[in-house]
């Protein structure tokens, strides 16, 4: 039996002592990002996250982008371990580059990225070596807004609104209410950005790992634009 | 009674037995919990307490219409989340103690009295009495609102939410609360907060119950708002006379003798 701390399981704990101690798997996230939120609007999607990476209770990096801009139609963002995020970021961007080299007109789209991410996350969780991230993939799919969620366990779904982490408890209700009241076809970009900002504000009030420097990505017919703001 | 050996507080005798039973595979029955949204709000003239009406045991809804706003005194109510039985019993006990205290002192009871009694009682049992409460009322010192958790920690605030739907409700309060609201706005905001809990939390459901406590009166608004109603029946399922055709009838006289005892 491993003599390490409870949260640091080794392969031998999992497989029953038949493999060597070299394969060690971490069972917890180390440097983490907090919640992300996203929702549909008339012409696209708005997603937001804050720019902080926490190292336990230390606010380690204050200007970290957790977004991956894949192309002008596809963006994804996640919460959770930042090392796992960066691994996926490298892999995705590498794939994008090789697509560009191939130059056959086939590009990433939200649904492709979402499906691929789900497969990867599920595969890693099945190997009891998860990538500790919950992803939000957003963009325009065939001209229509698309927002997909992939959790670290490999769950995946699409919805007009999505949130990870604390956002699940605090923001989903607000976005859901707003969308049901107005209908996605009637929500303009300004309205969506306002609601998303209010969600991030609420998260900053009540979540201990949230920060007030936030980044908002809007993917619409006009392309993909991002904005960094500081909440009051 | 052997006073020297009298042990006050929670008796932990059965805990060891329970652990051994659990190791052998005995699963504890899911007790009736109120996974809940309870809220309290202080406005200009008083307090509003609100609660949903769902009681759950594990993942089953055991009651769609249970009462979570407990009477403590004519000028004081408490909303409770946690184990339903604990809530009811503690509510009754504290109401009784408050009544006695009030008769003893010849004054209407104060909210801080209830708060102290509850907090001391719950601390003694180290969280094993699963009551998370929001106590609100109007006494001689004005409107009062406190939240207490099962470990005895209390907090005074102008608005409070507790239970599994607390975060959903807190979102509504954080966005729209203002100091010194009017009664109608306060009632609406409280109902909206409970509604947010009902819609977005699985442990909360049913209708919104409110209790408005002001200097002059205490109003219990039962079923103030229904969030999702079942809807009217689509068809008429009553069986009309003559649906079953009568083929034959036979009348038999039954002779019964009255028994004399």
Short mmCIF file of C-alpha atoms in Angstrom, two decimals:
data_model
loop_
_atom_site.label_atom_id
_atom_site.label_comp_id
_atom_site.label_asym_id
_atom_site.label_seq_id
_atom_site.Cartn_x
_atom_site.Cartn_y
_atom_site.Cartn_z
CA UNK A 1 0.00 0.00 0.00
CA UNK A 2 1.27 3.42 -0.86
CA UNK A 3 2.49 5.48 2.02
CA UNK A 4 1.60 8.71 0.25
CA UNK A 5 -1.22 11.01 1.29
CA UNK A 6 -4.77 9.77 0.73
CA UNK A 7 -5.42 12.04 -2.19
CA UNK A 8 -2.40 10.95 -4.14
CA UNK A 9 -3.23 7.49 -5.34
CA UNK A 10 -0.75 5.40 -7.23
CA UNK A 11 -1.39 2.94 -10.02
CA UNK A 12 -0.82 0.06 -7.65
CA UNK A 13 -3.71 1.26 -5.50
CA UNK A 14 -5.95 1.18 -8.51
CA UNK A 15 -4.76 -2.03 -10.14
CA UNK A 16 -4.13 -3.90 -6.91
CA UNK A 17 -0.37 -3.85 -6.78
CA UNK A 18 0.36 -5.42 -10.14
CA UNK A 19 2.06 -2.44 -11.80
CA UNK A 20 5.16 -0.61 -10.72
CA UNK A 21 5.17 2.61 -8.80
CA UNK A 22 6.39 4.68 -11.73
CA UNK A 23 2.90 5.35 -13.03
CA UNK A 24 1.55 7.80 -10.54
CA UNK A 25 -1.75 9.48 -11.13
CA UNK A 26 -2.93 12.61 -9.47
CA UNK A 27 -6.43 12.44 -8.10
CA UNK A 28 -6.94 16.12 -7.55
CA UNK A 29 -6.52 19.34 -9.49
CA UNK A 30 -3.50 21.43 -8.50
CA UNK A 31 -3.70 24.88 -10.04
CA UNK A 32 -7.33 25.59 -10.71
CA UNK A 33 -9.53 27.99 -12.55
CA UNK A 34 -12.96 28.87 -11.25
CA UNK A 35 -16.38 28.85 -12.89
CA UNK A 36 -17.25 29.62 -16.46
CA UNK A 37 -20.62 30.60 -17.86
CA UNK A 38 -22.08 30.84 -21.32
CA UNK A 39 -25.37 31.36 -23.07
CA UNK A 40 -27.01 31.70 -26.48
CA UNK A 41 -28.27 34.89 -27.94
CA UNK A 42 -29.94 35.74 -31.23
CA UNK A 43 -26.84 35.66 -33.42
CA UNK A 44 -24.37 33.58 -31.46
CA UNK A 45 -23.04 32.77 -28.01
CA UNK A 46 -21.48 34.70 -25.17
CA UNK A 47 -19.07 33.01 -22.78
CA UNK A 48 -17.18 34.36 -19.83
CA UNK A 49 -14.59 33.29 -17.35
CA UNK A 50 -12.33 35.06 -14.91
CA UNK A 51 -8.60 35.44 -15.35
CA UNK A 52 -7.39 33.90 -12.16
CA UNK A 53 -5.64 30.61 -11.40
CA UNK A 54 -5.74 29.52 -7.78
CA UNK A 55 -3.13 27.31 -6.20
CA UNK A 56 -5.12 26.02 -3.27
CA UNK A 57 -5.98 29.21 -1.47
CA UNK A 58 -3.27 31.25 -3.18
CA UNK A 59 -4.36 33.43 -6.05
CA UNK A 60 -1.42 32.43 -8.20
CA UNK A 61 -1.87 33.90 -11.65
CA UNK A 62 -4.04 36.95 -12.10
CA UNK A 63 -3.98 37.28 -15.86
CA UNK A 64 -4.51 33.84 -17.26
CA UNK A 65 -6.74 33.17 -20.24
CA UNK A 66 -8.74 30.00 -19.97
CA UNK A 67 -10.20 30.38 -23.43
CA UNK A 68 -9.01 28.50 -26.48
CA UNK A 69 -9.92 30.33 -29.65
CA UNK A 70 -9.97 27.57 -32.20
CA UNK A 71 -11.19 29.61 -35.16
CA UNK A 72 -13.61 32.44 -35.80
CA UNK A 73 -16.57 30.13 -35.24
CA UNK A 74 -15.39 28.05 -32.34
CA UNK A 75 -14.23 28.85 -28.85
CA UNK A 76 -13.90 26.69 -25.81
CA UNK A 77 -13.27 27.50 -22.18
CA UNK A 78 -12.93 25.40 -19.10
CA UNK A 79 -12.59 25.38 -15.36
CA UNK A 80 -10.43 23.10 -13.28
CA UNK A 81 -6.80 22.13 -13.50
CA UNK A 82 -4.78 24.53 -15.61
CA UNK A 83 -2.06 22.03 -16.53
CA UNK A 84 -4.65 19.71 -18.05
CA UNK A 85 -6.16 22.71 -19.79
CA UNK A 86 -2.80 23.63 -21.30
CA UNK A 87 -2.25 20.07 -22.50
CA UNK A 88 -5.57 20.15 -24.30
CA UNK A 89 -4.86 23.63 -25.60
CA UNK A 90 -1.59 22.41 -27.13
CA UNK A 91 -3.28 19.39 -28.64
CA UNK A 92 -6.18 21.38 -30.10
CA UNK A 93 -3.99 24.13 -31.52
CA UNK A 94 -1.62 21.55 -32.96
CA UNK A 95 -4.57 19.94 -34.68
CA UNK A 96 -5.74 23.31 -35.98
CA UNK A 97 -2.25 23.95 -37.38
CA UNK A 98 -2.12 20.61 -39.11
CA UNK A 99 -5.56 21.33 -40.57
CA UNK A 100 -4.19 24.60 -41.91
CA UNK A 101 -1.24 22.77 -43.43
CA UNK A 102 -3.61 20.26 -44.99
CA UNK A 103 -5.54 23.21 -46.41
CA UNK A 104 -8.43 21.14 -47.69
CA UNK A 105 -11.12 23.53 -46.50
CA UNK A 106 -12.13 21.36 -43.58
CA UNK A 107 -12.03 23.26 -40.35
CA UNK A 108 -13.01 22.80 -36.75
CA UNK A 109 -16.58 23.57 -35.84
CA UNK A 110 -18.15 23.62 -32.38
CA UNK A 111 -19.84 20.26 -32.74
CA UNK A 112 -16.63 18.58 -33.91
CA UNK A 113 -14.63 20.04 -31.09
CA UNK A 114 -17.31 19.19 -28.56
CA UNK A 115 -17.50 15.56 -29.66
CA UNK A 116 -13.74 15.17 -29.71
CA UNK A 117 -13.37 16.70 -26.27
CA UNK A 118 -16.04 14.43 -24.84
CA UNK A 119 -14.28 11.37 -26.23
CA UNK A 120 -10.94 12.46 -24.82
CA UNK A 121 -12.33 13.31 -21.39
CA UNK A 122 -14.31 10.09 -21.19
CA UNK A 123 -11.33 8.03 -22.26
CA UNK A 124 -9.13 9.59 -19.59
CA UNK A 125 -11.74 9.10 -16.89
CA UNK A 126 -12.12 5.47 -17.87
CA UNK A 127 -8.39 5.05 -17.33
CA UNK A 128 -8.87 6.56 -13.85
CA UNK A 129 -6.54 9.33 -14.89
CA UNK A 130 -8.89 12.21 -15.59
CA UNK A 131 -8.20 15.52 -17.17
CA UNK A 132 -9.67 17.61 -14.40
CA UNK A 133 -11.58 20.09 -16.55
CA UNK A 134 -15.19 20.88 -17.33
CA UNK A 135 -15.44 22.44 -20.75
CA UNK A 136 -17.85 24.79 -22.41
CA UNK A 137 -17.63 24.72 -26.20
CA UNK A 138 -19.40 27.54 -27.96
CA UNK A 139 -19.74 29.04 -31.37
CA UNK A 140 -21.70 29.02 -34.55
CA UNK A 141 -22.69 25.70 -36.03
CA UNK A 142 -24.16 26.11 -39.53
CA UNK A 143 -24.89 29.70 -38.69
CA UNK A 144 -26.82 28.83 -35.53
CA UNK A 145 -25.64 29.37 -31.95
CA UNK A 146 -24.14 26.26 -30.36
CA UNK A 147 -23.17 25.73 -26.75
CA UNK A 148 -21.98 22.35 -25.57
CA UNK A 149 -20.78 21.18 -22.19
CA UNK A 150 -18.28 18.40 -21.54
CA UNK A 151 -17.52 17.48 -17.98
CA UNK A 152 -14.41 15.78 -16.69
CA UNK A 153 -16.36 12.52 -16.43
CA UNK A 154 -17.20 12.59 -20.08
CA UNK A 155 -20.79 13.74 -19.74
CA UNK A 156 -21.83 15.89 -22.62
CA UNK A 157 -24.89 17.86 -23.58
CA UNK A 158 -25.95 20.94 -25.45
CA UNK A 159 -28.15 23.63 -24.04
CA UNK A 160 -28.90 27.33 -24.53
CA UNK A 161 -27.03 28.05 -21.31
CA UNK A 162 -24.22 26.35 -19.44
CA UNK A 163 -21.99 26.81 -16.46
CA UNK A 164 -19.35 24.91 -14.56
CA UNK A 165 -18.20 24.91 -10.98
CA UNK A 166 -20.02 27.30 -8.71
CA UNK A 167 -21.74 28.74 -11.73
CA UNK A 168 -23.89 25.60 -11.77
CA UNK A 169 -25.55 26.71 -8.56
CA UNK A 170 -25.55 30.43 -8.98
CA UNK A 171 -25.75 31.28 -12.65
CA UNK A 172 -27.82 28.62 -14.39
CA UNK A 173 -31.04 29.75 -12.73
CA UNK A 174 -30.50 33.33 -13.78
CA UNK A 175 -29.69 32.50 -17.40
CA UNK A 176 -32.49 29.96 -17.66
CA UNK A 177 -35.04 32.45 -16.32
CA UNK A 178 -33.87 35.12 -18.74
CA UNK A 179 -33.95 32.84 -21.77
CA UNK A 180 -37.37 31.45 -20.90
CA UNK A 181 -38.75 34.91 -20.38
CA UNK A 182 -37.42 36.46 -23.59
CA UNK A 183 -36.71 33.60 -25.94
CA UNK A 184 -33.31 33.24 -27.60
CA UNK A 185 -34.51 34.96 -30.82
CA UNK A 186 -35.17 38.15 -28.88
CA UNK A 187 -31.95 38.35 -26.95
CA UNK A 188 -29.47 40.78 -28.42
CA UNK A 189 -25.73 40.72 -27.85
CA UNK A 190 -25.95 43.60 -25.35
CA UNK A 191 -28.61 41.82 -23.30
CA UNK A 192 -26.63 38.60 -23.26
CA UNK A 193 -23.37 40.31 -22.30
CA UNK A 194 -25.22 42.13 -19.51
CA UNK A 195 -26.64 38.92 -18.08
CA UNK A 196 -23.32 37.12 -18.34
CA UNK A 197 -21.60 40.00 -16.60
CA UNK A 198 -24.20 39.89 -13.84
CA UNK A 199 -23.55 36.16 -13.45
CA UNK A 200 -19.80 36.75 -13.15
CA UNK A 201 -20.54 39.52 -10.65
CA UNK A 202 -22.63 37.18 -8.52
CA UNK A 203 -19.87 34.58 -8.70
CA UNK A 204 -17.34 37.16 -7.59
CA UNK A 205 -19.57 38.03 -4.63
CA UNK A 206 -20.10 34.51 -3.42
CA UNK A 207 -17.38 32.21 -4.73
CA UNK A 208 -14.07 32.29 -2.92
CA UNK A 209 -12.03 31.37 -5.98
CA UNK A 210 -13.53 33.87 -8.37
CA UNK A 211 -11.89 37.16 -9.33
CA UNK A 212 -13.13 40.43 -10.70
CA UNK A 213 -10.91 40.49 -13.79
CA UNK A 214 -13.03 38.69 -16.32
CA UNK A 215 -12.84 37.87 -19.97
CA UNK A 216 -15.88 37.74 -22.19
CA UNK A 217 -15.91 36.07 -25.59
CA UNK A 218 -18.67 36.74 -28.09
CA UNK A 219 -18.95 34.48 -31.12
CA UNK A 220 -21.44 35.74 -33.65
CA UNK A 221 -21.92 36.36 -37.33
CA UNK A 222 -19.44 39.22 -37.01
CA UNK A 223 -16.70 36.85 -35.94
CA UNK A 224 -15.19 36.17 -32.61
CA UNK A 225 -14.26 38.96 -30.26
CA UNK A 226 -13.01 38.99 -26.74
CA UNK A 227 -13.00 41.63 -24.08
CA UNK A 228 -11.32 41.84 -20.74
CA UNK A 229 -13.05 43.87 -18.08
CA UNK A 230 -12.79 44.41 -14.39
CA UNK A 231 -15.97 44.07 -12.39
CA UNK A 232 -16.71 46.91 -10.01
CA UNK B 1 -31.39 9.32 39.29
CA UNK B 2 -27.68 9.21 39.77
CA UNK B 3 -26.87 12.89 39.26
CA UNK B 4 -23.11 12.37 39.23
CA UNK B 5 -23.27 9.93 36.35
CA UNK B 6 -26.02 11.73 34.48
CA UNK B 7 -24.77 12.46 31.02
CA UNK B 8 -26.18 15.49 29.29
CA UNK B 9 -26.15 15.90 25.60
CA UNK B 10 -26.15 13.44 22.75
CA UNK B 11 -25.68 9.81 23.66
CA UNK B 12 -23.12 8.35 21.31
CA UNK B 13 -23.64 4.76 22.50
CA UNK B 14 -25.14 3.54 19.29
CA UNK B 15 -22.56 5.06 16.97
CA UNK B 16 -20.11 2.20 17.36
CA UNK B 17 -22.88 -0.31 16.80
CA UNK B 18 -24.04 1.59 13.72
CA UNK B 19 -20.54 1.64 12.26
CA UNK B 20 -20.20 -2.11 12.73
CA UNK B 21 -23.60 -2.70 11.17
CA UNK B 22 -22.70 -0.46 8.22
CA UNK B 23 -19.48 -2.47 7.72
CA UNK B 24 -21.61 -5.60 7.54
CA UNK B 25 -23.62 -3.97 4.78
CA UNK B 26 -26.64 -2.50 6.54
CA UNK B 27 -27.67 0.62 4.74
CA UNK B 28 -29.25 3.32 6.83
CA UNK B 29 -32.79 4.29 5.88
CA UNK B 30 -32.95 7.67 4.22
CA UNK B 31 -34.50 9.93 6.79
CA UNK B 32 -36.99 12.54 5.87
CA UNK B 33 -34.95 15.60 5.10
CA UNK B 34 -36.14 18.93 3.95
CA UNK B 35 -33.67 19.61 1.14
CA UNK B 36 -35.00 23.04 0.95
CA UNK B 37 -35.02 26.63 0.06
CA UNK B 38 -35.70 28.86 3.01
CA UNK B 39 -35.22 32.59 2.93
CA UNK B 40 -35.65 35.55 5.21
CA UNK B 41 -35.69 39.22 4.36
CA UNK B 42 -35.82 42.33 6.51
CA UNK B 43 -37.77 45.24 5.09
CA UNK B 44 -38.78 48.63 6.37
CA UNK B 45 -41.54 47.54 8.72
CA UNK B 46 -40.68 43.95 9.53
CA UNK B 47 -39.45 40.64 8.18
CA UNK B 48 -40.66 38.20 5.57
CA UNK B 49 -39.83 34.53 5.86
CA UNK B 50 -40.29 32.22 2.92
CA UNK B 51 -39.99 28.50 2.29
CA UNK B 52 -40.82 25.86 -0.30
CA UNK B 53 -42.94 22.80 0.54
CA UNK B 54 -40.99 19.75 -0.55
CA UNK B 55 -39.75 17.09 1.85
CA UNK B 56 -37.31 14.51 0.48
CA UNK B 57 -36.00 11.25 1.79
CA UNK B 58 -32.98 10.27 -0.24
CA UNK B 59 -34.03 10.93 -3.80
CA UNK B 60 -37.75 10.46 -3.21
CA UNK B 61 -40.12 13.31 -2.68
CA UNK B 62 -41.92 12.29 0.48
CA UNK B 63 -44.17 15.28 0.77
CA UNK B 64 -45.23 17.89 -1.76
CA UNK B 65 -46.84 20.06 0.84
CA UNK B 66 -44.94 20.10 4.07
CA UNK B 67 -44.81 23.08 6.38
CA UNK B 68 -41.39 24.56 6.96
CA UNK B 69 -42.38 27.81 8.61
CA UNK B 70 -42.69 26.95 12.28
CA UNK B 71 -44.51 29.02 14.84
CA UNK B 72 -42.35 30.12 17.74
CA UNK B 73 -44.37 32.97 19.20
CA UNK B 74 -47.12 35.32 18.01
CA UNK B 75 -44.43 37.71 16.85
CA UNK B 76 -41.86 35.18 15.74
CA UNK B 77 -41.56 32.40 13.19
CA UNK B 78 -38.68 30.22 12.14
CA UNK B 79 -38.04 28.64 8.78
CA UNK B 80 -36.19 25.36 8.97
CA UNK B 81 -34.08 23.25 6.67
CA UNK B 82 -32.54 19.92 7.50
CA UNK B 83 -34.01 16.84 9.11
CA UNK B 84 -37.78 17.35 9.19
CA UNK B 85 -38.34 15.59 12.52
CA UNK B 86 -35.60 17.60 14.21
CA UNK B 87 -37.07 20.80 12.86
CA UNK B 88 -40.58 20.10 14.11
CA UNK B 89 -39.47 18.90 17.53
CA UNK B 90 -37.03 21.72 18.11
CA UNK B 91 -39.59 24.22 16.86
CA UNK B 92 -42.22 22.93 19.27
CA UNK B 93 -39.78 22.77 22.16
CA UNK B 94 -38.49 26.30 21.66
CA UNK B 95 -42.04 27.61 21.20
CA UNK B 96 -42.97 26.06 24.53
CA UNK B 97 -39.89 27.45 26.27
CA UNK B 98 -40.56 30.88 24.82
CA UNK B 99 -44.14 30.79 26.01
CA UNK B 100 -43.04 29.87 29.53
CA UNK B 101 -40.36 32.53 29.48
CA UNK B 102 -42.87 35.07 28.27
CA UNK B 103 -45.30 34.16 31.04
CA UNK B 104 -42.50 34.30 33.59
CA UNK B 105 -41.25 37.70 32.52
CA UNK B 106 -44.70 39.06 31.68
CA UNK B 107 -43.44 40.41 28.36
CA UNK B 108 -43.71 39.38 24.74
CA UNK B 109 -40.71 37.21 23.84
CA UNK B 110 -37.72 38.63 22.02
CA UNK B 111 -36.13 37.10 18.96
CA UNK B 112 -32.71 37.04 20.61
CA UNK B 113 -34.17 34.84 23.34
CA UNK B 114 -35.22 32.26 20.79
CA UNK B 115 -31.86 32.68 19.10
CA UNK B 116 -29.95 32.05 22.31
CA UNK B 117 -32.06 29.05 23.25
CA UNK B 118 -31.70 27.51 19.81
CA UNK B 119 -28.03 28.22 19.49
CA UNK B 120 -27.15 26.77 22.90
CA UNK B 121 -29.35 23.74 22.33
CA UNK B 122 -27.89 22.95 18.92
CA UNK B 123 -24.30 23.49 20.05
CA UNK B 124 -24.81 21.01 22.86
CA UNK B 125 -25.63 18.35 20.28
CA UNK B 126 -22.64 19.22 18.10
CA UNK B 127 -24.54 19.28 14.82
CA UNK B 128 -26.23 15.93 15.23
CA UNK B 129 -29.59 17.65 15.44
CA UNK B 130 -29.86 18.59 11.81
CA UNK B 131 -31.56 21.96 11.97
CA UNK B 132 -30.62 24.89 9.83
CA UNK B 133 -32.89 27.75 10.74
CA UNK B 134 -33.79 31.25 9.83
CA UNK B 135 -35.45 32.94 12.78
CA UNK B 136 -37.30 36.16 12.18
CA UNK B 137 -39.71 38.33 14.08
CA UNK B 138 -40.64 41.69 15.41
CA UNK B 139 -40.04 42.51 19.03
CA UNK B 140 -39.63 45.62 21.15
CA UNK B 141 -36.22 46.27 19.59
CA UNK B 142 -37.62 46.22 16.07
CA UNK B 143 -37.48 43.72 13.21
CA UNK B 144 -34.94 40.94 13.72
CA UNK B 145 -33.59 38.28 11.39
CA UNK B 146 -31.03 35.62 12.22
CA UNK B 147 -29.77 32.47 10.58
CA UNK B 148 -28.51 29.53 12.66
CA UNK B 149 -26.82 26.39 11.44
CA UNK B 150 -26.92 22.98 13.07
CA UNK B 151 -23.65 23.57 14.88
CA UNK B 152 -25.06 26.54 16.74
CA UNK B 153 -23.38 29.29 14.75
CA UNK B 154 -25.68 32.22 14.15
CA UNK B 155 -25.47 35.28 12.03
CA UNK B 156 -27.58 38.40 11.85
CA UNK B 157 -28.16 39.88 8.47
CA UNK B 158 -30.69 41.81 6.47
CA UNK B 159 -31.35 38.79 4.27
CA UNK B 160 -30.59 35.12 4.70
CA UNK B 161 -30.98 31.96 2.70
CA UNK B 162 -30.45 28.37 3.82
CA UNK B 163 -30.98 24.86 2.58
CA UNK B 164 -29.96 23.19 -0.65
CA UNK B 165 -31.52 25.97 -2.70
CA UNK B 166 -29.70 28.67 -0.80
CA UNK B 167 -27.38 29.60 -3.64
CA UNK B 168 -30.14 29.97 -6.19
CA UNK B 169 -32.12 32.13 -3.78
CA UNK B 170 -29.08 34.13 -2.77
CA UNK B 171 -28.50 35.01 -6.42
CA UNK B 172 -31.93 36.66 -6.52
CA UNK B 173 -31.37 38.52 -3.27
CA UNK B 174 -27.86 39.68 -4.17
CA UNK B 175 -29.15 41.12 -7.41
CA UNK B 176 -32.30 42.85 -6.19
CA UNK B 177 -32.15 43.47 -2.45
CA UNK B 178 -32.35 47.04 -1.18
CA UNK B 179 -32.45 48.28 2.40
CA UNK B 180 -35.81 49.46 3.76
CA UNK B 181 -38.01 48.01 1.05
CA UNK B 182 -41.76 48.39 1.10
CA UNK B 183 -43.82 45.40 2.16
CA UNK B 184 -45.18 44.56 -1.30
CA UNK B 185 -41.71 44.66 -2.86
CA UNK B 186 -40.31 42.59 -0.01
CA UNK B 187 -43.01 39.95 -0.39
CA UNK B 188 -42.49 39.75 -4.13
CA UNK B 189 -38.72 39.50 -3.81
CA UNK B 190 -38.97 36.79 -1.17
CA UNK B 191 -41.40 34.81 -3.30
CA UNK B 192 -39.07 35.21 -6.30
CA UNK B 193 -36.12 33.96 -4.28
CA UNK B 194 -37.99 30.84 -3.13
CA UNK B 195 -39.21 30.35 -6.70
CA UNK B 196 -35.61 30.44 -7.93
CA UNK B 197 -34.81 27.72 -5.42
CA UNK B 198 -37.83 25.64 -6.45
CA UNK B 199 -37.00 25.89 -10.15
CA UNK B 200 -33.26 25.39 -9.96
CA UNK B 201 -32.74 23.03 -7.03
CA UNK B 202 -33.87 19.44 -6.98
CA UNK B 203 -34.33 19.35 -3.23
CA UNK B 204 -36.90 22.14 -3.33
CA UNK B 205 -40.32 22.11 -4.88
CA UNK B 206 -43.99 22.65 -4.42
CA UNK B 207 -45.42 26.03 -3.59
CA UNK B 208 -44.09 29.12 -1.91
CA UNK B 209 -45.16 29.69 1.69
CA UNK B 210 -44.56 33.08 3.20
CA UNK B 211 -44.89 34.62 6.59
CA UNK B 212 -44.90 38.38 7.01
CA UNK B 213 -44.21 39.67 10.51
CA UNK B 214 -44.69 43.31 11.32
CA UNK B 215 -45.25 45.30 14.47
CA UNK B 216 -49.02 45.01 14.28
CA UNK B 217 -49.60 41.55 12.94
CA UNK B 218 -48.18 38.30 11.73
CA UNK B 219 -49.61 37.06 8.46
CA UNK B 220 -49.06 33.51 7.29
CA UNK B 221 -49.47 33.43 3.51
CA UNK B 222 -50.02 29.78 2.82
CA UNK B 223 -49.44 28.70 -0.80
CA UNK B 224 -48.65 32.25 -1.78
CA UNK B 225 -47.44 31.20 -5.19
CA UNK B 226 -47.71 27.95 -7.09
CA UNK B 227 -44.74 27.49 -9.38
CA UNK B 228 -45.82 24.59 -11.54
CA UNK B 229 -49.40 23.51 -11.41
CA UNK B 230 -50.51 20.14 -12.66
CA UNK B 231 -52.93 21.53 -15.21
CA UNK B 232 -56.56 20.58 -15.76
CA UNK B 233 -57.53 17.05 -16.65
CA UNK B 234 -57.76 16.64 -20.41
CA UNK B 235 -60.54 14.10 -20.45
CA UNK B 236 -63.55 13.24 -18.38
CA UNK B 237 -62.95 9.88 -16.80
CA UNK B 238 -66.14 9.57 -14.75
CA UNK B 239 -68.12 6.47 -15.60
CA UNK B 240 -71.65 7.35 -16.63
CA UNK B 241 -74.55 5.27 -15.37
CA UNK B 242 -75.53 2.71 -17.98
CA UNK B 243 -71.96 2.16 -19.24
CA UNK B 244 -72.11 -1.43 -18.14
CA UNK B 245 -75.18 -3.03 -19.70
CA UNK B 246 -77.51 -4.82 -17.30
CA UNK B 247 -78.18 -8.40 -18.44
CA UNK B 248 -80.29 -9.74 -15.56
CA UNK B 249 -81.14 -8.84 -12.00
CA UNK B 250 -82.12 -10.98 -9.05
CA UNK B 251 -83.31 -9.67 -5.69
CA UNK B 252 -82.65 -11.86 -2.66
CA UNK B 253 -84.07 -10.98 0.73
CA UNK B 254 -81.44 -11.35 3.37
CA UNK B 255 -82.97 -12.13 6.73
CA UNK B 256 -80.82 -10.95 9.58
CA UNK B 257 -81.53 -11.50 13.22
CA UNK B 258 -80.68 -8.78 15.66
CA UNK B 259 -78.26 -10.15 18.19
CA UNK B 260 -79.11 -9.48 21.79
CA UNK B 261 -76.15 -9.16 24.10
#
